[in-house]
mmCIF file of C-alpha atoms in Angstrom:
data_model
loop_
_atom_site.group_PDB
_atom_site.id
_atom_site.type_symbol
_atom_site.label_atom_id
_atom_site.label_comp_id
_atom_site.label_asym_id
_atom_site.label_seq_id
_atom_site.Cartn_x
_atom_site.Cartn_y
_atom_site.Cartn_z
ATOM 1 C CA GLN A 21 137.695 303.503 301.782
ATOM 2 C CA VAL A 22 139.134 306.852 300.140
ATOM 3 C CA HIS A 23 137.007 308.978 297.581
ATOM 4 C CA GLY A 24 139.263 311.297 296.233
ATOM 5 C CA GLY A 25 141.033 312.908 293.726
ATOM 6 C CA GLY A 26 144.486 311.392 294.638
ATOM 7 C CA GLY A 27 144.050 307.752 294.518
ATOM 8 C CA ALA A 28 146.462 305.384 295.837
ATOM 9 C CA ALA A 29 149.584 308.052 295.903
ATOM 10 C CA ALA A 30 148.003 310.772 297.333
ATOM 11 C CA PRO A 31 150.376 311.544 300.149
ATOM 12 C CA VAL A 32 149.799 311.224 304.127
ATOM 13 C CA VAL A 33 150.176 311.921 307.323
ATOM 14 C CA VAL A 34 149.274 309.451 310.284
ATOM 15 C CA ALA A 35 149.434 311.585 313.528
ATOM 16 C CA SER A 36 149.320 309.314 316.378
ATOM 17 C CA ARG A 37 149.284 310.842 320.159
ATOM 18 C CA VAL A 38 149.851 313.811 319.379
ATOM 19 C CA ILE A 39 153.415 315.649 322.306
ATOM 20 C CA TRP A 40 152.895 312.136 324.147
ATOM 21 C CA PRO A 41 156.413 310.903 324.445
ATOM 22 C CA ASP A 42 156.037 307.529 321.864
ATOM 23 C CA GLU A 43 154.608 310.487 319.437
ATOM 24 C CA ALA A 44 154.337 309.157 316.089
ATOM 25 C CA ILE A 45 154.400 310.987 312.815
ATOM 26 C CA LEU A 46 154.429 308.769 309.764
ATOM 27 C CA ARG A 47 154.084 309.370 305.399
ATOM 28 C CA SER A 48 153.446 307.307 303.073
ATOM 29 C CA PRO A 49 151.421 307.093 299.586
ATOM 30 C CA LEU A 50 147.944 306.858 300.891
ATOM 31 C CA GLY A 51 148.342 303.191 299.512
ATOM 32 C CA GLU A 52 150.960 302.287 302.070
ATOM 33 C CA GLY A 53 149.381 304.376 305.112
ATOM 34 C CA GLU A 54 146.971 300.868 306.365
ATOM 35 C CA ALA A 55 150.562 298.311 306.456
ATOM 36 C CA LEU A 56 152.126 301.665 307.971
ATOM 37 C CA MET A 57 149.957 302.084 310.817
ATOM 38 C CA THR A 58 149.444 298.235 311.248
ATOM 39 C CA GLU A 59 153.727 297.841 311.608
ATOM 40 C CA ALA A 60 153.240 301.061 313.660
ATOM 41 C CA ASP A 61 150.385 299.806 316.055
ATOM 42 C CA ILE A 62 148.486 302.612 315.698
ATOM 43 C CA THR A 63 144.932 301.013 316.756
ATOM 44 C CA ARG A 64 143.512 303.793 318.215
ATOM 45 C CA THR A 65 142.611 307.614 317.934
ATOM 46 C CA ALA A 66 144.936 309.215 315.221
ATOM 47 C CA LEU A 67 144.600 312.431 313.036
ATOM 48 C CA VAL A 68 145.342 311.506 309.472
ATOM 49 C CA LEU A 69 145.173 313.939 306.810
ATOM 50 C CA VAL A 70 146.038 313.454 303.318
ATOM 51 C CA GLY A 71 146.010 315.818 299.834
ATOM 52 C CA PRO A 72 148.427 317.067 297.731
ATOM 53 C CA MET A 73 149.875 320.078 300.436
ATOM 54 C CA LEU A 74 151.561 317.339 301.838
ATOM 55 C CA ASP A 75 153.726 316.681 299.058
ATOM 56 C CA GLU A 76 157.696 317.039 298.771
ATOM 57 C CA GLY A 77 157.980 319.335 296.420
ATOM 58 C CA PRO A 78 158.235 323.402 297.049
ATOM 59 C CA ALA A 79 154.816 324.986 298.724
ATOM 60 C CA GLY A 80 153.133 327.330 296.971
ATOM 61 C CA GLU A 81 152.762 330.862 297.636
ATOM 62 C CA SER A 82 150.369 332.145 299.315
ATOM 63 C CA HIS A 83 147.673 334.863 297.728
ATOM 64 C CA LEU A 84 145.788 335.382 301.171
ATOM 65 C CA TYR A 85 147.675 338.959 301.440
ATOM 66 C CA ASP A 86 148.391 339.740 297.300
ATOM 67 C CA ARG A 87 146.570 343.085 296.689
ATOM 68 C CA SER A 88 144.736 341.602 293.146
ATOM 69 C CA TYR A 89 143.362 338.577 295.526
ATOM 70 C CA SER A 90 139.743 339.244 296.531
ATOM 71 C CA HIS A 91 137.188 336.884 298.299
ATOM 72 C CA LEU A 92 133.647 337.291 299.794
ATOM 73 C CA PHE A 93 134.463 339.694 302.477
ATOM 74 C CA ARG A 94 137.524 341.543 300.767
ATOM 75 C CA LYS A 95 137.595 343.159 297.679
ATOM 76 C CA SER A 96 141.233 342.925 295.171
ATOM 77 C CA ARG A 97 143.258 346.819 295.534
ATOM 78 C CA ASP A 98 145.441 347.235 292.669
ATOM 79 C CA ASP A 99 148.586 349.882 292.503
ATOM 80 C CA ASP A 100 146.131 352.832 293.939
ATOM 81 C CA GLY A 101 145.595 350.973 297.168
ATOM 82 C CA ARG A 102 142.034 351.398 295.028
#
């Protein structure tokens, strides 16, 4: 059981036997993930990713290199480079 804000409609990717000839990468809403894995006969270790970053919509812009973005190890800079 998965707890969180996405609910049954949250996008999920299941990756099984990655880089092997029988690799399987499956996408579905979370509510259909178990049935999809059963249908694909995934019974061993698999990587399961769940969250809004997996939806098919356009990716958002990263703020990592934005001069105005700051975090614990880097203070933001103004247009003067300060």
